[in-house]
Short mmCIF file of C-alpha atoms in Angstrom, two decimals:
data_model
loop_
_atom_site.label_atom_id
_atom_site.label_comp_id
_atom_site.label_asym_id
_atom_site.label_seq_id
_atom_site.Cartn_x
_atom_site.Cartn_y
_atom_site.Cartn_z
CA UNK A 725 43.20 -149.48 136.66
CA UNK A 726 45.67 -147.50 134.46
CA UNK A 727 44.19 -144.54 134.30
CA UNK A 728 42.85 -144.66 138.23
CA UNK A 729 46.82 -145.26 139.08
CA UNK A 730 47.84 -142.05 136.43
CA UNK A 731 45.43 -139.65 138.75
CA UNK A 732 46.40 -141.38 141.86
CA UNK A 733 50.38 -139.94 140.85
CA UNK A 734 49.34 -136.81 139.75
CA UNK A 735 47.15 -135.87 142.56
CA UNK A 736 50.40 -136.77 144.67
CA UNK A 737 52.55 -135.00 142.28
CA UNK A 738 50.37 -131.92 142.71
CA UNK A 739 50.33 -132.22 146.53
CA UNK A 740 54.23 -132.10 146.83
CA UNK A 741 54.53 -129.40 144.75
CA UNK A 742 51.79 -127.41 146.26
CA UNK A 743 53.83 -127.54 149.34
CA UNK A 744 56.80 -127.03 147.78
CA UNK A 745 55.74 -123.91 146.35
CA UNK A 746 53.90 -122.31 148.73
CA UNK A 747 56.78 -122.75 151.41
CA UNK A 748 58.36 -119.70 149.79
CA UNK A 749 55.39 -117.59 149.69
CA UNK A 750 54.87 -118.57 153.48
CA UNK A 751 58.55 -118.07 154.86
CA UNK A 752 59.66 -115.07 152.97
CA UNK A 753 62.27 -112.82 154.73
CA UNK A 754 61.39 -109.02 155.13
CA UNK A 755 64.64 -107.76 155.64
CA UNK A 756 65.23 -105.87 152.20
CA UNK A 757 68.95 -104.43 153.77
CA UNK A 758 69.88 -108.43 153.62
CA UNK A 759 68.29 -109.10 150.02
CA UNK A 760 69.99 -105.58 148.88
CA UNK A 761 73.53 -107.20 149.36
CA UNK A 762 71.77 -110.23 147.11
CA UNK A 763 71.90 -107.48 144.21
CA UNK A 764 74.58 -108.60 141.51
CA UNK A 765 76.10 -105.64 139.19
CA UNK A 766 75.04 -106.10 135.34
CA UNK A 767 76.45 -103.77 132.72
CA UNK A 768 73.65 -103.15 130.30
CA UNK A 769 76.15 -101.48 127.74
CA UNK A 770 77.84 -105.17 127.37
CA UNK A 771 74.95 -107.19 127.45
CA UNK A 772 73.35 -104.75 124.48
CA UNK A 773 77.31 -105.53 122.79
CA UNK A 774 76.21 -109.02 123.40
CA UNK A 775 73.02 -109.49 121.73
CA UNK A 776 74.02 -106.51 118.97
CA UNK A 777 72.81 -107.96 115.94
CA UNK A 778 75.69 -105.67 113.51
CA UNK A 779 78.46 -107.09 116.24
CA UNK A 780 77.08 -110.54 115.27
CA UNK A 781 77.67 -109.94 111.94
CA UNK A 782 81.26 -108.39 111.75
CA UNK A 783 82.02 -111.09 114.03
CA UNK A 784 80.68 -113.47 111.24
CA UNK A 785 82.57 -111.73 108.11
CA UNK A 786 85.34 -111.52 109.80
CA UNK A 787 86.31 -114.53 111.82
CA UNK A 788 86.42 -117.96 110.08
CA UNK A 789 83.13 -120.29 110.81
CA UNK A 790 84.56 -122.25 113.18
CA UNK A 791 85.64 -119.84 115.36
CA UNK A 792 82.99 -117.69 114.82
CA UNK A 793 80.61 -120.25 116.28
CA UNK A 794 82.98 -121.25 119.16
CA UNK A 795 82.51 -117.29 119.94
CA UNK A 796 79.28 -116.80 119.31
CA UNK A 797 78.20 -119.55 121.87
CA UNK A 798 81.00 -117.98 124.37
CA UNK A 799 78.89 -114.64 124.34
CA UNK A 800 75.52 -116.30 124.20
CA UNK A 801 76.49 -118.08 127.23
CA UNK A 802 77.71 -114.86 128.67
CA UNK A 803 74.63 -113.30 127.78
CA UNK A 804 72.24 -115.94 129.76
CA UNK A 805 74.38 -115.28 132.70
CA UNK A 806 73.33 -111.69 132.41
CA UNK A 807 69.57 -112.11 131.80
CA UNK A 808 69.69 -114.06 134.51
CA UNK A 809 71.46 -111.52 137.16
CA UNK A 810 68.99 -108.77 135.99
CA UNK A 811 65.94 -111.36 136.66
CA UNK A 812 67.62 -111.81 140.13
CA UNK A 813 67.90 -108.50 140.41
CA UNK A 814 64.63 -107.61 139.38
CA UNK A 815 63.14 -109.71 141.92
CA UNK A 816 64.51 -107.88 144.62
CA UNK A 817 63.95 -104.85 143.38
CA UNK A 818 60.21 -106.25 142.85
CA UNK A 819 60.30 -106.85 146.51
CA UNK A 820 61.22 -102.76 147.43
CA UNK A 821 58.52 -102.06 145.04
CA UNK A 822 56.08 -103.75 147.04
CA UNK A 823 57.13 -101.88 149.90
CA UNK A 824 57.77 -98.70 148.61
CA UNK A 825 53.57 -99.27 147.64
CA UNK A 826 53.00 -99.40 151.43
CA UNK A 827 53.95 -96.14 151.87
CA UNK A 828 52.29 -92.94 153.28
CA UNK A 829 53.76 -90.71 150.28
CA UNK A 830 51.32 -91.26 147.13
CA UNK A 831 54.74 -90.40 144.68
CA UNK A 832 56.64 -93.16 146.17
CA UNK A 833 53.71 -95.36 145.84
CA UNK A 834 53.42 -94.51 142.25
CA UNK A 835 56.99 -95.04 141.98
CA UNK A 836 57.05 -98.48 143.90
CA UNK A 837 53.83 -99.55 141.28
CA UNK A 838 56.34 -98.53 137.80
CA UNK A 839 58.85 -100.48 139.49
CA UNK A 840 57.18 -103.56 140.18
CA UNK A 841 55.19 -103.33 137.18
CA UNK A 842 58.89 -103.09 135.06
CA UNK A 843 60.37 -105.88 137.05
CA UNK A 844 57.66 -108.30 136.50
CA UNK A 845 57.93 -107.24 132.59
CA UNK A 846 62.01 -107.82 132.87
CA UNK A 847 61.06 -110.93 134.80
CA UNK A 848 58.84 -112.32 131.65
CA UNK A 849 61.06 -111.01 129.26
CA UNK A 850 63.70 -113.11 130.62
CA UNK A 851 61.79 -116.33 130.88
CA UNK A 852 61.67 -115.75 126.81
CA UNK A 853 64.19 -114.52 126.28
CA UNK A 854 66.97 -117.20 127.49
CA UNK A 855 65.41 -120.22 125.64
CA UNK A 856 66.11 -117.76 122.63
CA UNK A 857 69.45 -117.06 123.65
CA UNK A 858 70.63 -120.75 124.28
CA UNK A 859 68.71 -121.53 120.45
CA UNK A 860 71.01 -118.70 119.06
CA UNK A 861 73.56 -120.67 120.51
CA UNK A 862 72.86 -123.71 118.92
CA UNK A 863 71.47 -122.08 115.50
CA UNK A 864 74.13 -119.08 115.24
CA UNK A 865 71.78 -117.57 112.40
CA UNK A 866 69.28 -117.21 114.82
CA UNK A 867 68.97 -113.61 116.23
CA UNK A 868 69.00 -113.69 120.19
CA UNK A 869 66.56 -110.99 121.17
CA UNK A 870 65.57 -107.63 121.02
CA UNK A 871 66.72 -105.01 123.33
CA UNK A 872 63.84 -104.76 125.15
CA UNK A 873 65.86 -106.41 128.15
CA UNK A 874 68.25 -103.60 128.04
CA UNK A 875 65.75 -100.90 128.43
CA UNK A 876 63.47 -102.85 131.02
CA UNK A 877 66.49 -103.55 133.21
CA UNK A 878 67.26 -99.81 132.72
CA UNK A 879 63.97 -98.00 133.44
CA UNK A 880 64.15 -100.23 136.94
CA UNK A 881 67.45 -98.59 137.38
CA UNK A 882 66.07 -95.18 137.00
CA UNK A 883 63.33 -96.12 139.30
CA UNK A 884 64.86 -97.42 142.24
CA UNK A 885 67.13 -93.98 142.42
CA UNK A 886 64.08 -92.10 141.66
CA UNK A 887 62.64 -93.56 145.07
CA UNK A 888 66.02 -92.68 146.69
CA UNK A 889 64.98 -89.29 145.84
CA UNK A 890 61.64 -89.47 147.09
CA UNK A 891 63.54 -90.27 150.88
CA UNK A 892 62.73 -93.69 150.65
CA UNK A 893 65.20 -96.05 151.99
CA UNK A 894 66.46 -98.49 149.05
CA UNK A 895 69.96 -99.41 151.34
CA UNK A 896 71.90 -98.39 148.03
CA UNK A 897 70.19 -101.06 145.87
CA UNK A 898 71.00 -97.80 142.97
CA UNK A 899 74.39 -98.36 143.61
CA UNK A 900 74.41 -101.78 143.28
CA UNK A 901 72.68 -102.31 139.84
CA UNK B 1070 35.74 -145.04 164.11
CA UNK B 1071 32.38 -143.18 164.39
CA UNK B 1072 34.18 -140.86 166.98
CA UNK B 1073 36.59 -140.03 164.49
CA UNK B 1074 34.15 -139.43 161.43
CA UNK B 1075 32.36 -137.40 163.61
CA UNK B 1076 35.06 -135.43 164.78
CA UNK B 1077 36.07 -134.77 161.13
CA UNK B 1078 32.35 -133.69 159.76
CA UNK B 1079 31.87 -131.46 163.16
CA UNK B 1080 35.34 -129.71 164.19
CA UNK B 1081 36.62 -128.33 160.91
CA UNK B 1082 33.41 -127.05 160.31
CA UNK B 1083 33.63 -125.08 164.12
CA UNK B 1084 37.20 -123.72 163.00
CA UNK B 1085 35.49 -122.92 159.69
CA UNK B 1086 33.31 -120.83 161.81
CA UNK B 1087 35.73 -119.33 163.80
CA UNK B 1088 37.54 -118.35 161.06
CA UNK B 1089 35.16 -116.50 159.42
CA UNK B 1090 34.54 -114.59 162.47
CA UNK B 1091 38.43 -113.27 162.32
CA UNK B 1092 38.25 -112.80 158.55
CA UNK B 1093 35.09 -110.27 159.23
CA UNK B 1094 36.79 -108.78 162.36
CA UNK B 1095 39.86 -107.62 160.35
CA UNK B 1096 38.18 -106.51 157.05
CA UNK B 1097 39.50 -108.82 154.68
CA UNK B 1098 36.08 -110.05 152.98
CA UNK B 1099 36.77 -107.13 150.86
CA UNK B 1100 40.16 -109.02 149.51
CA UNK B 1101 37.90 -112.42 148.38
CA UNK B 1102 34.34 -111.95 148.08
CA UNK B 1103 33.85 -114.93 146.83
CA UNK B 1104 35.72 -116.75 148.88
CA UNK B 1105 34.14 -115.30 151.66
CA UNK B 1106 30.59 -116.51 150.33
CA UNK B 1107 32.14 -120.10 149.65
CA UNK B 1108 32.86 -119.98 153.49
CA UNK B 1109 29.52 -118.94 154.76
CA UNK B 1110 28.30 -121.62 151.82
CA UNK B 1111 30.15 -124.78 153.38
CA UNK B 1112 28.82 -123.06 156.72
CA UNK B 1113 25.19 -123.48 155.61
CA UNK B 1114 25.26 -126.70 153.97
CA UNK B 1115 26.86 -128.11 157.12
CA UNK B 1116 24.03 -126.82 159.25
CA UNK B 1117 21.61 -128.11 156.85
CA UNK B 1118 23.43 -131.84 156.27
CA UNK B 1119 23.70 -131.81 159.94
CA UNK B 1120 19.82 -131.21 160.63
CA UNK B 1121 19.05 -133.58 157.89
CA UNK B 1122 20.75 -136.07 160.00
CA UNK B 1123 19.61 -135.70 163.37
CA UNK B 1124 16.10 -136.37 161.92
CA UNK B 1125 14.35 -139.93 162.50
CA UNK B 1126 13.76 -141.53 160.63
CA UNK B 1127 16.89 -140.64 158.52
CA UNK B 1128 16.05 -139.62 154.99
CA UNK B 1129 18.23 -141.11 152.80
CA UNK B 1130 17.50 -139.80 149.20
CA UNK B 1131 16.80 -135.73 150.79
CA UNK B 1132 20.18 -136.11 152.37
CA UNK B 1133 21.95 -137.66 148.94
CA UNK B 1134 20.36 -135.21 146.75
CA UNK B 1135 21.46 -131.99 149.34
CA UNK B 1136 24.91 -133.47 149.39
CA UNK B 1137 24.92 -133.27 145.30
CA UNK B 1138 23.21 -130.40 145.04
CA UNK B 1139 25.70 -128.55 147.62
CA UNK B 1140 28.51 -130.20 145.75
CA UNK B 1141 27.68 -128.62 142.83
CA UNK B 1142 27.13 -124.89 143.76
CA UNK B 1143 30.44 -125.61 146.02
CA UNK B 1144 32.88 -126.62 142.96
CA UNK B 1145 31.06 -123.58 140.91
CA UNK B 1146 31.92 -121.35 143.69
CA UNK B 1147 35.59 -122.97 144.20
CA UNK B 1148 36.07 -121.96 140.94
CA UNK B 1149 34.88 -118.47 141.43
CA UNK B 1150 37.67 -118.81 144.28
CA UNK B 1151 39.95 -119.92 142.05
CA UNK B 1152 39.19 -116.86 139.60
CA UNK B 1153 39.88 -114.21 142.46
CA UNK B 1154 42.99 -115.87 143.34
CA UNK B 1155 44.37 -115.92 140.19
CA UNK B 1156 42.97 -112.15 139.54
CA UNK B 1157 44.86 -111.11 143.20
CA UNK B 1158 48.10 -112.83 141.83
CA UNK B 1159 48.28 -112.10 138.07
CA UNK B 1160 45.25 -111.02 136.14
CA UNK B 1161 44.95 -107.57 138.01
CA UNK B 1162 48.53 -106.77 137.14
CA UNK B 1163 48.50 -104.82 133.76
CA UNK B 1164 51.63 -106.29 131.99
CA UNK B 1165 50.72 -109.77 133.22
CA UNK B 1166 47.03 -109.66 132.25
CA UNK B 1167 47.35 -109.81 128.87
CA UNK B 1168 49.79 -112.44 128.76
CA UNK B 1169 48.72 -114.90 131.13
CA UNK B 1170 45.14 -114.95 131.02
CA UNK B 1171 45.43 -116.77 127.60
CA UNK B 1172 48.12 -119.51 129.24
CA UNK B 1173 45.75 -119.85 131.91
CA UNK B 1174 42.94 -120.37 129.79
CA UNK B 1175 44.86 -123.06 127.87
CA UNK B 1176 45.61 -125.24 131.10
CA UNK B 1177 42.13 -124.45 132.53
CA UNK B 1178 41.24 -125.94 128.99
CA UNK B 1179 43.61 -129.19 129.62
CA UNK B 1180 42.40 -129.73 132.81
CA UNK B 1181 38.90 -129.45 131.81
CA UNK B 1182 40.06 -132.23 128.76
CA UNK B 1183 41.49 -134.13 132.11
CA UNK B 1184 38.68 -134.48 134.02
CA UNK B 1185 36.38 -135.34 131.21
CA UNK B 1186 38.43 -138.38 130.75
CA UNK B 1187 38.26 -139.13 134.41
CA UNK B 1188 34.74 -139.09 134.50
CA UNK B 1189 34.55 -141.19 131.49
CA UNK B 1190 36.84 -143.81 132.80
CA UNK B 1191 35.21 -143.49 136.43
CA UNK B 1192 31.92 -143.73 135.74
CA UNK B 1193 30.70 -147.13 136.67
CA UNK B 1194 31.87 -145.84 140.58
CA UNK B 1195 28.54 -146.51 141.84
CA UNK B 1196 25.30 -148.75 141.05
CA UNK B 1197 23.25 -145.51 142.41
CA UNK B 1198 23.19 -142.72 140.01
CA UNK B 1199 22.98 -139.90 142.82
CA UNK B 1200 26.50 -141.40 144.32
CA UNK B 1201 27.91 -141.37 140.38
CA UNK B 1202 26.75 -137.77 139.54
CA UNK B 1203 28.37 -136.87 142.83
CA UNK B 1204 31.47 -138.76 142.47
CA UNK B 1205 31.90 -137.38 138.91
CA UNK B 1206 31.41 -133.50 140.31
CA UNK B 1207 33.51 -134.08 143.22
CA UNK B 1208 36.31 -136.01 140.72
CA UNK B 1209 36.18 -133.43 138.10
CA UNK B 1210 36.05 -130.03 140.64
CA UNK B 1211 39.05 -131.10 143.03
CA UNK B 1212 41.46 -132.14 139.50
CA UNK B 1213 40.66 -128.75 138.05
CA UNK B 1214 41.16 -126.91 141.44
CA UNK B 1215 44.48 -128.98 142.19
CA UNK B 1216 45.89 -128.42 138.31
CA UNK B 1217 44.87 -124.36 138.44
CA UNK B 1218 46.62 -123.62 142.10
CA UNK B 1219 49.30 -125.56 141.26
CA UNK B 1220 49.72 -123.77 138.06
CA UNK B 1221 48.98 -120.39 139.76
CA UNK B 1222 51.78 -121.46 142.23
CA UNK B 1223 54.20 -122.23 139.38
CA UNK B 1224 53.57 -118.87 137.95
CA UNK B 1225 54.02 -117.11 140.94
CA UNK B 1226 57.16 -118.41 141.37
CA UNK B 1227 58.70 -117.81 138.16
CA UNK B 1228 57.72 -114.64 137.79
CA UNK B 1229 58.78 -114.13 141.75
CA UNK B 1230 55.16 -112.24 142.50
CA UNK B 1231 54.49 -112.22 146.30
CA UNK B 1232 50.94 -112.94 147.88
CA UNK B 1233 50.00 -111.39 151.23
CA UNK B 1234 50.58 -114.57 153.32
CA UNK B 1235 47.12 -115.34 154.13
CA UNK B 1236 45.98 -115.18 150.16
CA UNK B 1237 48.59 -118.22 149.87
CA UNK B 1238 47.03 -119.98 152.49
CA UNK B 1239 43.76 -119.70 150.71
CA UNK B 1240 45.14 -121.09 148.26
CA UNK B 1241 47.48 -123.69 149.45
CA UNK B 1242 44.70 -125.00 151.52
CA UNK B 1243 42.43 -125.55 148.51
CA UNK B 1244 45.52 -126.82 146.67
CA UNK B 1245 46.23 -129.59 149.47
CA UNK B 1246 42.41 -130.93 149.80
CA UNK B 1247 41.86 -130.78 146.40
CA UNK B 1248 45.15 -133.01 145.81
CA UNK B 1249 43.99 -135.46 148.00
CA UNK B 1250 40.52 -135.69 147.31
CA UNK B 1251 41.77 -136.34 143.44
CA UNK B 1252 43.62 -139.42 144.76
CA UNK B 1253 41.18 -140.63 147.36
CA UNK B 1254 38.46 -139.85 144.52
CA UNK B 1255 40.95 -142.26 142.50
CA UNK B 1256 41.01 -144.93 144.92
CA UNK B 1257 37.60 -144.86 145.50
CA UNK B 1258 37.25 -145.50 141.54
CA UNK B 1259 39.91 -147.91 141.92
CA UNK B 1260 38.32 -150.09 144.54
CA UNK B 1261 35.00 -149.31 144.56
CA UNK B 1262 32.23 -149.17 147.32
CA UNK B 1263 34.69 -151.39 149.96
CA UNK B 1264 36.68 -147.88 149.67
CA UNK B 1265 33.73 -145.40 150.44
CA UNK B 1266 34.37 -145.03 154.05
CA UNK B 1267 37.99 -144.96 153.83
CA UNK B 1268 37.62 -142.47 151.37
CA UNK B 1269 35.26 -140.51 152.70
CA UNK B 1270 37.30 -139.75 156.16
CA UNK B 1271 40.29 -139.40 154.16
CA UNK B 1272 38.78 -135.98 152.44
CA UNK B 1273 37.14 -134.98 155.48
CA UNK B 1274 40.74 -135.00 156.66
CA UNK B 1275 41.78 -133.15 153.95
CA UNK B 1276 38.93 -130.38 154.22
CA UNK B 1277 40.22 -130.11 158.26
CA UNK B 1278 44.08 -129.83 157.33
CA UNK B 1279 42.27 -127.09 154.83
CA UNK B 1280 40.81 -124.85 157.10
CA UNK B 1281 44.02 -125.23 159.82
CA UNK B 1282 46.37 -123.98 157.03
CA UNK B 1283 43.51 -120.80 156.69
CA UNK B 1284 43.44 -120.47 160.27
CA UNK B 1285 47.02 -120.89 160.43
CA UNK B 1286 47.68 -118.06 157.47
CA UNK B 1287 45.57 -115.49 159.30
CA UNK B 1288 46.96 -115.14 162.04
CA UNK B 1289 50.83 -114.85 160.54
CA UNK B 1290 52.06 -111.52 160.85
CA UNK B 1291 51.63 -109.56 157.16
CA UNK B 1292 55.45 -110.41 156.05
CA UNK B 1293 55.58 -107.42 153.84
CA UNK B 1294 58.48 -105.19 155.65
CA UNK B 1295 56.96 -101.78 156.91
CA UNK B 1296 58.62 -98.72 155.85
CA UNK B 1297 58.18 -96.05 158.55
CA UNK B 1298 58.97 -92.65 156.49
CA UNK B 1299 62.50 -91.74 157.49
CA UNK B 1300 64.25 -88.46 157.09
CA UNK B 1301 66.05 -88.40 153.98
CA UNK B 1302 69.85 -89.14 155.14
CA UNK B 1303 73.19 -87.58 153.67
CA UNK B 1304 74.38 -91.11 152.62
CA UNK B 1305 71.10 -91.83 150.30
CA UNK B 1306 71.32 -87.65 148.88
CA UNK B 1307 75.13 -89.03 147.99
CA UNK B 1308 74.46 -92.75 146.55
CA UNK B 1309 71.11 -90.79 145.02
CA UNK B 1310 73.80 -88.03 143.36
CA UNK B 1311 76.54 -91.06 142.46
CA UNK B 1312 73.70 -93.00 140.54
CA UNK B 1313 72.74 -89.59 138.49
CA UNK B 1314 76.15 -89.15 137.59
CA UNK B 1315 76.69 -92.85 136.93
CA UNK B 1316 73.66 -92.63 134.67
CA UNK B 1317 74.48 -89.14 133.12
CA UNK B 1318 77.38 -90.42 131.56
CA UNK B 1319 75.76 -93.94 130.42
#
């Protein structure tokens, strides 16, 4: 009975969210000039001041403990917000990828692959990295996370003006990142 | 009643047909192989259930024994489906490969755990052994095919991949059938042989609301937005020259 009743819920469970899930992959919008105004500005040079490991540690020698962990949460939560606008960001710029793949030109294709192929990489990266982030923030020892972020969320930078150059619109998504 | 079961075993195999038809027409059978052969598989093992039945008298234990038989080479070739999708979503893409093919493996591995627990618990369905070896295929096939799209799903949206729309409605049709035969499947444990008929429309149901999604997804328009090559404008060669400067002095 108990266990016919624990498949009977999950088989529900798995229905709804089926549906759920699949909406968005159904009902996506293909106007890229509307998702380009979506784009939020991140500065990679503070997030790297963020997560800088030797920052961490003047911060630490030279600020009492108390405040130092008051801080240090302060700029890990300041830090999440900014993984999180580059995974936004990288989504959309995941979605120009896609299209720039489409095209006729074979160098804007290649360039549309590196740049999907760098946001879903940014995209992982994030998923890690922000449980490791909000850890930091509850174990201040803890160190954050590598820069790896930093220089994913920068080569997709590079590549969306590199597909400017190649004459493909990206309604100044460059300008925006 | 009868009109209705009929309906249900006849039409969605018809739209079945009809929608292999289109899928040939426009190429895609390239996309899914296999999913194409699980198509013209269900198309086959209609036609042969179907001629099994028309014939007097009606031959019970040929038709049981077809019906197991094609329920086995149909969850081995769901699966196969199930592969492909998740190789057309994930596995194909380089960085994701490697990192998700051994999460994958691990819920495949759960859900494999999952149904062997099932099939332990359901296994006194059925006096007959034919109806228990094909409850216990049909039970174990639709909870690994329910757990692995949903989990494909749950991936895909994370990680904000896109499918071509009519990949997604491959596999949110065998998502939604395979949900509800797991809890019809359930309730047919759960109440036994009083249940069979109930249970049995309810997944013919299910297959029909399968292959309307699949019709449904081919014919949307490709969502992807075109990009016609345009003539490179003065406003991109400035916002192109801004971002090199911007980034020169990064």
């Amino acid at each position: 009975m108990t266990i016919a009743i624990i498949f009977i819920f999950l088989g529900l469970l798995a229905l709804a969210l089926t549906v759920y899930l699949a909406k968005g992959h159904l009902s996506k919008s293909g106007d890229l000039e509307k998702l380009a105004i979506q784009l939020r500005p991140v500065d990679v040079g503070a997030f790297c001041n963020l997560i800088c490991a030797s920052e961490q540690q003047y911060l630490r020698d030279h600020l009492p403990p108390r405040e130092f962990r008051s801080i240090h949460r302060e700029r890990m939560g300041a830090a999440v917000d900014y993984v999180r606008c580059a995974a936004h960001n990288a989504s959309i710029l995941m979605r120009l990828g896609e299209a720039a793949r489409q095209h006729s030109n074979p160098s804007v294709r290649q360039a549309g692959d590196k740049l999907l192929e760098n946001g879903l990489r940014l995209r992982l990266y994030a998923i890690q990295v922000v449980p490791r982030l909000y850890l930091s923030m509850a174990f201040p020892k803890a160190r954050p996370t590598p820069d790896i972020l930093a220089d994913t969320y920068d080569n997709m930078s590079r590549q969306v003006v590199t597909l400017s150059c190649l004459h493909f619109p990206t309604h100044g998504m460059s300008s925006a990142l | 009643m009868l009109v209705a079961s009929y309906y249900l075993w006849i039409a969605p195999h018809i739209l079945l047909g009809i929608f292999l038809i289109c899928l040939l027409r426009r190429r895609l059978q390239r996309q899914l192989p296999i999913f194409v052969g699980y198509v013209v598989f269900e198309l086959v093992q209609f036609t042969v259930l179907f001629t099994i039945f028309l014939h007097s008298p009606f031959p019970v234990a040929i038709y049981k024994w077809t019906l197991v038989v094609g329920e086995g080479i149909g969850s081995i070739l769901e699966l196969g489906v199930i592969y492909e999708l998740a190789n057309e979503l994930l596995l194909s893409r380089s960085t994701l490969g490697s990192m998700l093919r051994p999460v994958l493996q691990v819920v495949l591995a759960l859900l494999l755990l999952g149904a062997a627990i099932g099939s332990g618990a359901f296994s006194g369905i059925s006096v007959q052994r034919v109806n228990n070896i094909f409850e216990m295929i049909n039970f174990s096939s639709n909870l690994i095919e329910a757990g692995m799209v949903l989990a494909l799903f749950i991936f895909a949206r994370a990680l904000r991949v896109s499918w071509h729309s009519w990949v997604a409605g491959v596999a949110l049709g065998f998502g939604v059938s395979a949900s509800i035969d797991l809890v019809s499947a359930a309730l047919r444990a759960q109440w036994g042989e009083r249940a069979f008929s109930a249970v049995d429309l309810t997944q013919m149901a299910s297959f029909h609301v399968c292959v309307v999604i699949w019709l449904i997804s081919l014919f949307l328009a490709d969502r992807t937005p075109p990009f016609p090559d345009e003539k490179l404008k003065i406003s991109d060669l400035e916002l192109w020259d801004q971002e090199l400067q911007r980034m020169v002095q990064r």
